């Protein structure tokens, strides 16, 4: 490729927010409404007593399907859906029978239940668009249903 070649790839300009083929970074001066975002699911904090090993293979498969379905929805759509379907339900922190992991601060005053296998809930909390799953409850022992 010579110096005069018109087919050269140009480097994007710094601070350029929209470049074809790239994902634009959100502007830091905008207030984002994360209800309009698709959820991101985090399994990092899943408790052993309510983890994948406590689920059957069918329940594990159902979890994967439930995460996939909801990843195609926005948080606003999830909150608008039926709580025993693809929707969500708030669970008071005081309703949880298991010990609350130490990394969960007191400002998290409620958890969110999303159904993953029939009416079996995955329970966790949301920060921005990220849903951190803490408990899988196919035996319905985490809180009074």
CSV table of N, CA and C in Angstrom, one decimal:
chain,number,residue,atom,x,y,z
A,1,UNK,N,0.8,-1.2,0.0
A,1,UNK,CA,0.0,0.0,0.0
A,1,UNK,C,0.9,1.2,0.0
A,2,UNK,N,0.8,2.0,-1.0
A,2,UNK,CA,1.6,3.2,-1.1
A,2,UNK,C,0.9,4.4,-0.4
A,3,UNK,N,1.7,5.5,-0.3
A,3,UNK,CA,1.2,6.7,0.4
A,3,UNK,C,-0.1,7.2,-0.2
A,4,UNK,N,-0.3,7.1,-1.5
A,4,UNK,CA,-1.4,7.7,-2.1
A,4,UNK,C,-2.6,6.8,-2.2
A,5,UNK,N,-2.6,5.6,-1.6
A,5,UNK,CA,-3.6,4.6,-1.7
A,5,UNK,C,-4.9,5.1,-1.0
A,6,UNK,N,-6.0,5.2,-1.7
A,6,UNK,CA,-7.3,5.7,-1.2
A,6,UNK,C,-8.0,4.6,-0.3
A,7,UNK,N,-7.5,3.4,-0.3
A,7,UNK,CA,-8.2,2.3,0.4
A,7,UNK,C,-7.6,2.1,1.8
A,8,UNK,N,-6.8,3.1,2.3
A,8,UNK,CA,-6.2,3.0,3.6
A,8,UNK,C,-7.3,3.0,4.7
A,9,UNK,N,-7.0,2.4,5.8
A,9,UNK,CA,-8.0,2.4,6.9
A,9,UNK,C,-7.6,3.6,7.8
A,10,UNK,N,-8.5,4.5,8.0
A,10,UNK,CA,-8.2,5.6,8.9
A,10,UNK,C,-8.5,5.3,10.3
A,11,UNK,N,-7.7,5.9,11.2
A,11,UNK,CA,-7.9,5.7,12.6
A,11,UNK,C,-9.0,6.6,13.0
A,12,UNK,N,-9.9,6.2,13.9
A,12,UNK,CA,-11.0,7.1,14.3
A,12,UNK,C,-10.4,8.2,15.1
A,13,UNK,N,-11.1,9.3,15.1
A,13,UNK,CA,-10.7,10.5,15.8
A,13,UNK,C,-11.0,10.3,17.3
A,14,UNK,N,-10.1,10.8,18.2
A,14,UNK,CA,-10.4,10.7,19.6
A,14,UNK,C,-11.7,11.4,20.0
A,15,UNK,N,-12.4,10.9,20.9
A,15,UNK,CA,-13.7,11.5,21.4
A,15,UNK,C,-14.8,11.4,20.4
A,16,UNK,N,-14.6,10.6,19.3
A,16,UNK,CA,-15.7,10.5,18.3
A,16,UNK,C,-16.7,9.5,18.8
A,17,UNK,N,-17.9,9.9,19.1
A,17,UNK,CA,-18.9,9.0,19.7
A,17,UNK,C,-19.5,8.0,18.8
A,18,UNK,N,-19.7,8.3,17.5
A,18,UNK,CA,-20.3,7.3,16.7
A,18,UNK,C,-19.4,7.1,15.5
A,19,UNK,N,-18.9,5.9,15.4
A,19,UNK,CA,-18.0,5.4,14.3
A,19,UNK,C,-18.6,4.2,13.8
A,20,UNK,N,-18.8,4.1,12.5
A,20,UNK,CA,-19.4,2.9,11.9
A,20,UNK,C,-18.6,1.7,12.3
A,21,UNK,N,-19.4,0.6,12.8
A,21,UNK,CA,-18.8,-0.6,13.2
A,21,UNK,C,-18.3,-0.6,14.6
A,22,UNK,N,-18.5,0.4,15.3
A,22,UNK,CA,-18.1,0.5,16.7
A,22,UNK,C,-19.3,0.8,17.6
A,23,UNK,N,-19.2,0.5,18.9
A,23,UNK,CA,-20.3,0.8,19.8
A,23,UNK,C,-19.9,2.2,20.5
A,24,UNK,N,-20.8,3.1,20.4
A,24,UNK,CA,-20.6,4.4,21.0
A,24,UNK,C,-20.6,4.3,22.5
A,25,UNK,N,-19.7,5.0,23.2
A,25,UNK,CA,-19.7,5.1,24.6
A,25,UNK,C,-20.8,6.1,25.0
A,26,UNK,N,-21.5,5.8,26.1
A,26,UNK,CA,-22.5,6.8,26.5
A,26,UNK,C,-21.8,8.1,27.0
A,27,UNK,N,-22.4,9.2,26.7
A,27,UNK,CA,-21.9,10.5,27.1
A,27,UNK,C,-22.0,10.6,28.6
A,28,UNK,N,-20.9,11.1,29.2
A,28,UNK,CA,-20.9,11.2,30.7
A,28,UNK,C,-21.8,12.3,31.2
A,29,UNK,N,-22.2,13.2,30.4
A,29,UNK,CA,-23.0,14.3,30.9
A,29,UNK,C,-24.5,14.0,30.7
A,30,UNK,N,-24.9,12.9,30.2
A,30,UNK,CA,-26.3,12.5,30.1
A,30,UNK,C,-26.7,11.6,31.3
A,31,UNK,N,-27.9,11.8,31.8
A,31,UNK,CA,-28.5,10.9,32.8
A,31,UNK,C,-29.1,9.8,32.1
A,32,UNK,N,-28.6,8.6,32.4
A,32,UNK,CA,-29.1,7.4,31.7
A,32,UNK,C,-30.3,6.8,32.4
A,33,UNK,N,-31.3,6.3,31.7
A,33,UNK,CA,-32.4,5.6,32.3
A,33,UNK,C,-32.2,4.1,32.0
A,34,UNK,N,-31.7,3.4,33.0
A,34,UNK,CA,-31.3,2.0,32.8
A,34,UNK,C,-32.5,1.1,32.6
A,35,UNK,N,-33.7,1.6,32.8
A,35,UNK,CA,-34.9,0.8,32.5
A,35,UNK,C,-35.1,0.6,31.0
A,36,UNK,N,-34.4,1.4,30.2
A,36,UNK,CA,-34.5,1.3,28.8
A,36,UNK,C,-33.4,0.4,28.3
A,37,UNK,N,-32.5,-0.1,29.1
A,37,UNK,CA,-31.4,-1.0,28.8
A,37,UNK,C,-31.9,-2.5,28.9
A,38,UNK,N,-31.2,-3.3,28.1
A,38,UNK,CA,-31.4,-4.8,28.3
A,38,UNK,C,-30.6,-5.2,29.5
A,39,UNK,N,-31.1,-6.2,30.3
A,39,UNK,CA,-30.3,-6.6,31.5
A,39,UNK,C,-29.1,-7.4,31.1
A,40,UNK,N,-28.1,-7.2,32.0
A,40,UNK,CA,-26.9,-8.0,31.9
A,40,UNK,C,-26.9,-8.9,33.2
A,41,UNK,N,-26.7,-10.1,33.0
A,41,UNK,CA,-26.8,-11.1,34.1
A,41,UNK,C,-25.4,-11.5,34.6
A,42,UNK,N,-25.3,-11.4,36.0
A,42,UNK,CA,-24.1,-11.8,36.6
A,42,UNK,C,-24.3,-12.9,37.6
A,43,UNK,N,-23.5,-14.0,37.4
A,43,UNK,CA,-23.6,-15.2,38.3
A,43,UNK,C,-22.5,-15.2,39.3
A,44,UNK,N,-21.6,-14.2,39.3
A,44,UNK,CA,-20.4,-14.2,40.2
A,44,UNK,C,-20.8,-14.4,41.7
A,45,UNK,N,-21.9,-13.9,42.1
A,45,UNK,CA,-22.2,-13.9,43.6
A,45,UNK,C,-23.2,-14.9,43.9
A,46,UNK,N,-23.5,-15.9,43.1
A,46,UNK,CA,-24.4,-16.9,43.3
A,46,UNK,C,-24.0,-17.7,44.6
A,47,UNK,N,-24.9,-17.8,45.6
A,47,UNK,CA,-24.6,-18.5,46.8
A,47,UNK,C,-24.6,-20.0,46.6
A,48,UNK,N,-23.7,-20.7,47.2
A,48,UNK,CA,-23.6,-22.2,47.0
A,48,UNK,C,-24.8,-22.9,47.5
A,49,UNK,N,-25.4,-22.5,48.6
A,49,UNK,CA,-26.6,-23.1,49.2
A,49,UNK,C,-27.8,-23.0,48.2
A,50,UNK,N,-27.8,-22.1,47.3
A,50,UNK,CA,-28.9,-21.8,46.4
A,50,UNK,C,-28.3,-21.7,45.0
A,51,UNK,N,-27.3,-22.5,44.7
A,51,UNK,CA,-26.6,-22.4,43.4
A,51,UNK,C,-27.1,-23.4,42.4
A,52,UNK,N,-26.3,-23.4,41.3
A,52,UNK,CA,-26.6,-24.3,40.2
A,52,UNK,C,-26.6,-25.8,40.6
A,53,UNK,N,-25.7,-26.1,41.5
A,53,UNK,CA,-25.6,-27.5,42.0
A,53,UNK,C,-26.9,-28.0,42.7
A,54,UNK,N,-27.7,-27.1,43.2
A,54,UNK,CA,-28.9,-27.4,43.9
A,54,UNK,C,-30.1,-27.5,42.9
A,55,UNK,N,-29.8,-27.3,41.6
A,55,UNK,CA,-30.9,-27.4,40.6
A,55,UNK,C,-30.7,-28.7,39.8
A,56,UNK,N,-31.8,-29.2,39.3
A,56,UNK,CA,-31.8,-30.3,38.4
A,56,UNK,C,-31.2,-29.9,37.0
A,57,UNK,N,-30.9,-30.8,36.2
A,57,UNK,CA,-30.4,-30.5,34.8
A,57,UNK,C,-31.5,-29.7,34.1
A,58,UNK,N,-32.7,-30.1,34.2
A,58,UNK,CA,-33.8,-29.4,33.5
A,58,UNK,C,-33.9,-27.9,34.1
A,59,UNK,N,-33.8,-27.7,35.4
A,59,UNK,CA,-33.8,-26.4,35.9
A,59,UNK,C,-32.6,-25.5,35.5
A,60,UNK,N,-31.5,-26.2,35.3
A,60,UNK,CA,-30.3,-25.5,34.8
A,60,UNK,C,-30.6,-25.0,33.4
A,61,UNK,N,-31.1,-25.9,32.6
A,61,UNK,CA,-31.5,-25.6,31.2
A,61,UNK,C,-32.5,-24.5,31.1
A,62,UNK,N,-33.5,-24.5,32.0
A,62,UNK,CA,-34.5,-23.5,32.1
A,62,UNK,C,-33.9,-22.1,32.5
A,63,UNK,N,-32.9,-22.2,33.3
A,63,UNK,CA,-32.2,-20.9,33.7
A,63,UNK,C,-31.6,-20.3,32.5
A,64,UNK,N,-30.9,-21.1,31.7
A,64,UNK,CA,-30.3,-20.5,30.5
A,64,UNK,C,-31.3,-19.9,29.5
A,65,UNK,N,-32.4,-20.6,29.4
A,65,UNK,CA,-33.5,-20.1,28.5
A,65,UNK,C,-34.1,-18.8,29.0
A,66,UNK,N,-34.3,-18.8,30.4
A,66,UNK,CA,-34.9,-17.6,31.0
A,66,UNK,C,-34.0,-16.4,30.8
A,67,UNK,N,-32.7,-16.6,31.0
A,67,UNK,CA,-31.7,-15.5,30.8
A,67,UNK,C,-31.7,-15.0,29.4
A,68,UNK,N,-31.7,-16.0,28.5
A,68,UNK,CA,-31.7,-15.6,27.0
A,68,UNK,C,-33.0,-14.8,26.7
A,69,UNK,N,-34.2,-15.2,27.1
A,69,UNK,CA,-35.4,-14.5,26.8
A,69,UNK,C,-35.4,-13.1,27.4
A,70,UNK,N,-34.9,-13.0,28.6
A,70,UNK,CA,-34.9,-11.6,29.2
A,70,UNK,C,-33.8,-10.7,28.7
A,71,UNK,N,-32.8,-11.3,28.2
A,71,UNK,CA,-31.7,-10.5,27.6
A,71,UNK,C,-32.2,-9.8,26.3
A,72,UNK,N,-33.3,-10.3,25.8
A,72,UNK,CA,-33.9,-9.6,24.6
A,72,UNK,C,-34.9,-8.5,24.9
A,73,UNK,N,-35.2,-8.4,26.2
A,73,UNK,CA,-36.2,-7.4,26.7
A,73,UNK,C,-35.4,-6.3,27.4
A,74,UNK,N,-36.1,-5.2,27.6
A,74,UNK,CA,-35.5,-4.1,28.4
A,74,UNK,C,-36.1,-4.3,29.8
A,75,UNK,N,-35.4,-3.6,30.8
A,75,UNK,CA,-35.9,-3.6,32.1
A,75,UNK,C,-37.3,-3.1,32.2
A,76,UNK,N,-37.7,-2.1,31.4
A,76,UNK,CA,-39.0,-1.6,31.4
A,76,UNK,C,-40.0,-2.7,31.0
A,77,UNK,N,-39.7,-3.4,30.0
A,77,UNK,CA,-40.6,-4.5,29.5
A,77,UNK,C,-40.7,-5.6,30.6
A,78,UNK,N,-39.6,-5.9,31.3
A,78,UNK,CA,-39.6,-6.9,32.3
A,78,UNK,C,-40.5,-6.5,33.4
A,79,UNK,N,-40.4,-5.2,33.9
A,79,UNK,CA,-41.3,-4.7,35.0
A,79,UNK,C,-42.7,-4.7,34.5
A,80,UNK,N,-43.0,-4.5,33.3
A,80,UNK,CA,-44.4,-4.5,32.8
A,80,UNK,C,-45.0,-5.9,32.6
A,81,UNK,N,-44.2,-6.9,32.5
A,81,UNK,CA,-44.7,-8.3,32.3
A,81,UNK,C,-45.2,-8.9,33.6
A,82,UNK,N,-46.0,-9.9,33.5
A,82,UNK,CA,-46.5,-10.6,34.6
A,82,UNK,C,-45.4,-11.2,35.5
A,83,UNK,N,-45.6,-10.9,36.8
A,83,UNK,CA,-44.5,-11.3,37.8
A,83,UNK,C,-44.3,-12.8,37.8
A,84,UNK,N,-45.2,-13.6,37.5
A,84,UNK,CA,-45.0,-15.1,37.4
A,84,UNK,C,-44.7,-15.6,36.0
A,85,UNK,N,-44.5,-14.7,35.1
A,85,UNK,CA,-44.1,-15.0,33.7
A,85,UNK,C,-42.7,-14.5,33.5
A,86,UNK,N,-42.6,-13.6,32.6
A,86,UNK,CA,-41.3,-13.0,32.2
A,86,UNK,C,-41.0,-11.7,33.1
A,87,UNK,N,-41.9,-11.4,34.0
A,87,UNK,CA,-41.8,-10.2,34.7
A,87,UNK,C,-41.0,-10.3,36.0
A,88,UNK,N,-41.0,-9.3,36.8
A,88,UNK,CA,-40.2,-9.3,38.0
A,88,UNK,C,-41.1,-9.0,39.2
A,89,UNK,N,-40.6,-9.3,40.4
A,89,UNK,CA,-41.3,-9.0,41.7
A,89,UNK,C,-40.3,-8.6,42.7
A,90,UNK,N,-40.7,-7.5,43.5
A,90,UNK,CA,-39.8,-7.1,44.5
A,90,UNK,C,-40.0,-7.9,45.8
A,91,UNK,N,-38.9,-8.3,46.4
A,91,UNK,CA,-38.9,-9.1,47.6
A,91,UNK,C,-38.2,-8.3,48.7
A,92,UNK,N,-38.9,-8.0,49.8
A,92,UNK,CA,-38.3,-7.2,50.9
A,92,UNK,C,-37.0,-7.9,51.4
A,93,UNK,N,-36.0,-7.2,51.7
A,93,UNK,CA,-34.8,-7.7,52.3
A,93,UNK,C,-35.1,-8.5,53.6
A,94,UNK,N,-36.1,-8.1,54.4
A,94,UNK,CA,-36.4,-8.7,55.6
A,94,UNK,C,-37.2,-10.0,55.4
A,95,UNK,N,-37.6,-10.3,54.1
A,95,UNK,CA,-38.3,-11.5,53.8
A,95,UNK,C,-37.4,-12.7,53.5
A,96,UNK,N,-36.1,-12.4,53.3
A,96,UNK,CA,-35.1,-13.4,52.9
A,96,UNK,C,-34.8,-14.2,54.1
A,97,UNK,N,-34.9,-15.6,54.0
A,97,UNK,CA,-34.6,-16.4,55.2
A,97,UNK,C,-33.1,-16.8,55.2
A,98,UNK,N,-32.4,-16.8,54.1
A,98,UNK,CA,-31.0,-17.1,54.1
A,98,UNK,C,-30.2,-15.9,54.6
A,99,UNK,N,-29.0,-16.2,55.0
A,99,UNK,CA,-28.1,-15.0,55.4
A,99,UNK,C,-27.8,-14.2,54.1
A,100,UNK,N,-27.8,-12.9,54.3
A,100,UNK,CA,-27.5,-11.9,53.3
A,100,UNK,C,-25.9,-11.9,53.1
A,101,UNK,N,-25.4,-12.1,52.0
A,101,UNK,CA,-23.9,-12.1,51.8
A,101,UNK,C,-23.4,-10.7,52.2
A,102,UNK,N,-22.2,-10.7,52.8
A,102,UNK,CA,-21.6,-9.5,53.3
A,102,UNK,C,-21.3,-8.4,52.3
A,103,UNK,N,-21.2,-8.8,51.0
A,103,UNK,CA,-20.9,-7.7,50.0
A,103,UNK,C,-22.2,-6.9,49.7
A,104,UNK,N,-23.3,-7.4,50.1
A,104,UNK,CA,-24.6,-6.6,49.8
A,104,UNK,C,-24.8,-5.6,51.0
A,105,UNK,N,-24.7,-4.4,50.6
A,105,UNK,CA,-24.8,-3.3,51.6
A,105,UNK,C,-26.2,-3.0,52.0
A,106,UNK,N,-26.3,-2.3,53.1
A,106,UNK,CA,-27.7,-2.0,53.7
A,106,UNK,C,-28.6,-1.2,52.7
A,107,UNK,N,-28.0,-0.4,51.8
A,107,UNK,CA,-28.8,0.4,50.9
A,107,UNK,C,-29.6,-0.5,49.9
A,108,UNK,N,-29.3,-1.8,49.8
A,108,UNK,CA,-30.1,-2.7,49.0
A,108,UNK,C,-31.2,-3.1,49.9
A,109,UNK,N,-32.4,-2.5,49.9
A,109,UNK,CA,-33.4,-2.8,50.8
A,109,UNK,C,-34.5,-3.8,50.3
A,110,UNK,N,-34.3,-4.1,49.0
A,110,UNK,CA,-35.2,-5.1,48.4
A,110,UNK,C,-34.4,-5.9,47.4
A,111,UNK,N,-34.9,-7.1,47.1
A,111,UNK,CA,-34.3,-7.9,46.0
A,111,UNK,C,-35.4,-8.1,44.9
A,112,UNK,N,-34.9,-8.6,43.8
A,112,UNK,CA,-35.8,-8.8,42.7
A,112,UNK,C,-35.9,-10.3,42.4
A,113,UNK,N,-37.1,-10.8,42.2
A,113,UNK,CA,-37.3,-12.2,41.8
A,113,UNK,C,-37.7,-12.3,40.4
A,114,UNK,N,-37.0,-13.1,39.6
A,114,UNK,CA,-37.4,-13.4,38.2
A,114,UNK,C,-37.6,-14.9,38.1
A,115,UNK,N,-38.6,-15.3,37.5
A,115,UNK,CA,-38.9,-16.8,37.4
A,115,UNK,C,-38.0,-17.4,36.3
A,116,UNK,N,-37.5,-18.6,36.6
A,116,UNK,CA,-36.7,-19.3,35.6
A,116,UNK,C,-37.1,-20.7,35.3
A,117,UNK,N,-37.8,-21.3,36.2
A,117,UNK,CA,-38.3,-22.7,35.9
A,117,UNK,C,-39.7,-22.8,36.5
A,118,UNK,N,-40.7,-22.7,35.6
A,118,UNK,CA,-42.0,-22.6,36.2
A,118,UNK,C,-42.1,-21.3,37.0
A,119,UNK,N,-42.5,-21.5,38.3
A,119,UNK,CA,-42.6,-20.3,39.1
A,119,UNK,C,-41.4,-20.2,40.0
A,120,UNK,N,-40.4,-21.1,39.9
A,120,UNK,CA,-39.1,-21.0,40.7
A,120,UNK,C,-38.4,-19.7,40.4
A,121,UNK,N,-38.0,-19.0,41.5
A,121,UNK,CA,-37.4,-17.7,41.3
A,121,UNK,C,-35.9,-17.7,41.3
A,122,UNK,N,-35.3,-16.9,40.5
A,122,UNK,CA,-33.9,-16.5,40.7
A,122,UNK,C,-34.0,-15.1,41.4
A,123,UNK,N,-33.2,-15.0,42.5
A,123,UNK,CA,-33.4,-13.7,43.3
A,123,UNK,C,-32.0,-13.0,43.4
A,124,UNK,N,-32.1,-11.8,43.2
A,124,UNK,CA,-30.8,-11.0,43.2
A,124,UNK,C,-31.1,-9.5,43.3
A,125,UNK,N,-30.2,-8.7,42.9
A,125,UNK,CA,-30.4,-7.3,43.0
A,125,UNK,C,-29.8,-6.6,41.7
A,126,UNK,N,-30.3,-5.4,41.5
A,126,UNK,CA,-29.9,-4.7,40.2
A,126,UNK,C,-29.2,-3.5,40.6
A,127,UNK,N,-28.1,-3.2,39.9
A,127,UNK,CA,-27.4,-1.9,39.9
A,127,UNK,C,-27.2,-1.5,38.4
A,128,UNK,N,-27.8,-0.4,38.1
A,128,UNK,CA,-27.9,0.1,36.7
A,128,UNK,C,-28.6,-1.0,35.9
A,129,UNK,N,-27.9,-1.6,34.9
A,129,UNK,CA,-28.5,-2.6,34.1
A,129,UNK,C,-28.1,-4.0,34.4
A,130,UNK,N,-27.3,-4.1,35.4
A,130,UNK,CA,-26.7,-5.4,35.8
A,130,UNK,C,-27.5,-6.1,36.9
A,131,UNK,N,-28.0,-7.3,36.6
A,131,UNK,CA,-28.7,-8.1,37.6
A,131,UNK,C,-27.8,-9.1,38.2
A,132,UNK,N,-27.5,-9.0,39.5
A,132,UNK,CA,-26.6,-9.9,40.1
A,132,UNK,C,-27.5,-11.0,40.8
A,133,UNK,N,-27.4,-12.2,40.3
A,133,UNK,CA,-28.2,-13.3,40.8
A,133,UNK,C,-27.5,-13.9,42.0
A,134,UNK,N,-28.2,-13.9,43.2
A,134,UNK,CA,-27.6,-14.4,44.4
A,134,UNK,C,-28.1,-15.8,44.8
A,135,UNK,N,-29.4,-16.0,44.5
A,135,UNK,CA,-30.0,-17.3,44.9
A,135,UNK,C,-30.9,-17.8,43.8
A,136,UNK,N,-30.9,-19.1,43.6
A,136,UNK,CA,-31.8,-19.9,42.7
A,136,UNK,C,-32.7,-20.7,43.7
A,137,UNK,N,-34.0,-20.6,43.6
A,137,UNK,CA,-34.8,-21.1,44.6
A,137,UNK,C,-35.9,-22.1,44.1
A,138,UNK,N,-35.5,-23.2,43.4
A,138,UNK,CA,-36.5,-24.1,42.9
A,138,UNK,C,-37.3,-24.9,43.9
A,139,UNK,N,-36.8,-24.9,45.2
A,139,UNK,CA,-37.5,-25.6,46.3
A,139,UNK,C,-38.3,-24.7,47.1
A,140,UNK,N,-38.3,-23.4,46.7
A,140,UNK,CA,-39.2,-22.4,47.3
A,140,UNK,C,-39.0,-22.3,48.9
A,141,UNK,N,-37.7,-22.2,49.3
A,141,UNK,CA,-37.4,-22.1,50.7
A,141,UNK,C,-36.7,-20.8,51.1
A,142,UNK,N,-36.4,-19.9,50.1
A,142,UNK,CA,-35.7,-18.7,50.3
A,142,UNK,C,-36.5,-17.6,51.0
A,143,UNK,N,-37.8,-17.6,50.7
A,143,UNK,CA,-38.7,-16.6,51.3
A,143,UNK,C,-40.1,-17.2,51.2
A,144,UNK,N,-41.1,-16.6,51.9
A,144,UNK,CA,-42.5,-17.1,51.9
A,144,UNK,C,-43.1,-16.7,50.6
A,145,UNK,N,-43.5,-17.7,49.8
A,145,UNK,CA,-44.1,-17.5,48.5
A,145,UNK,C,-45.6,-17.3,48.6
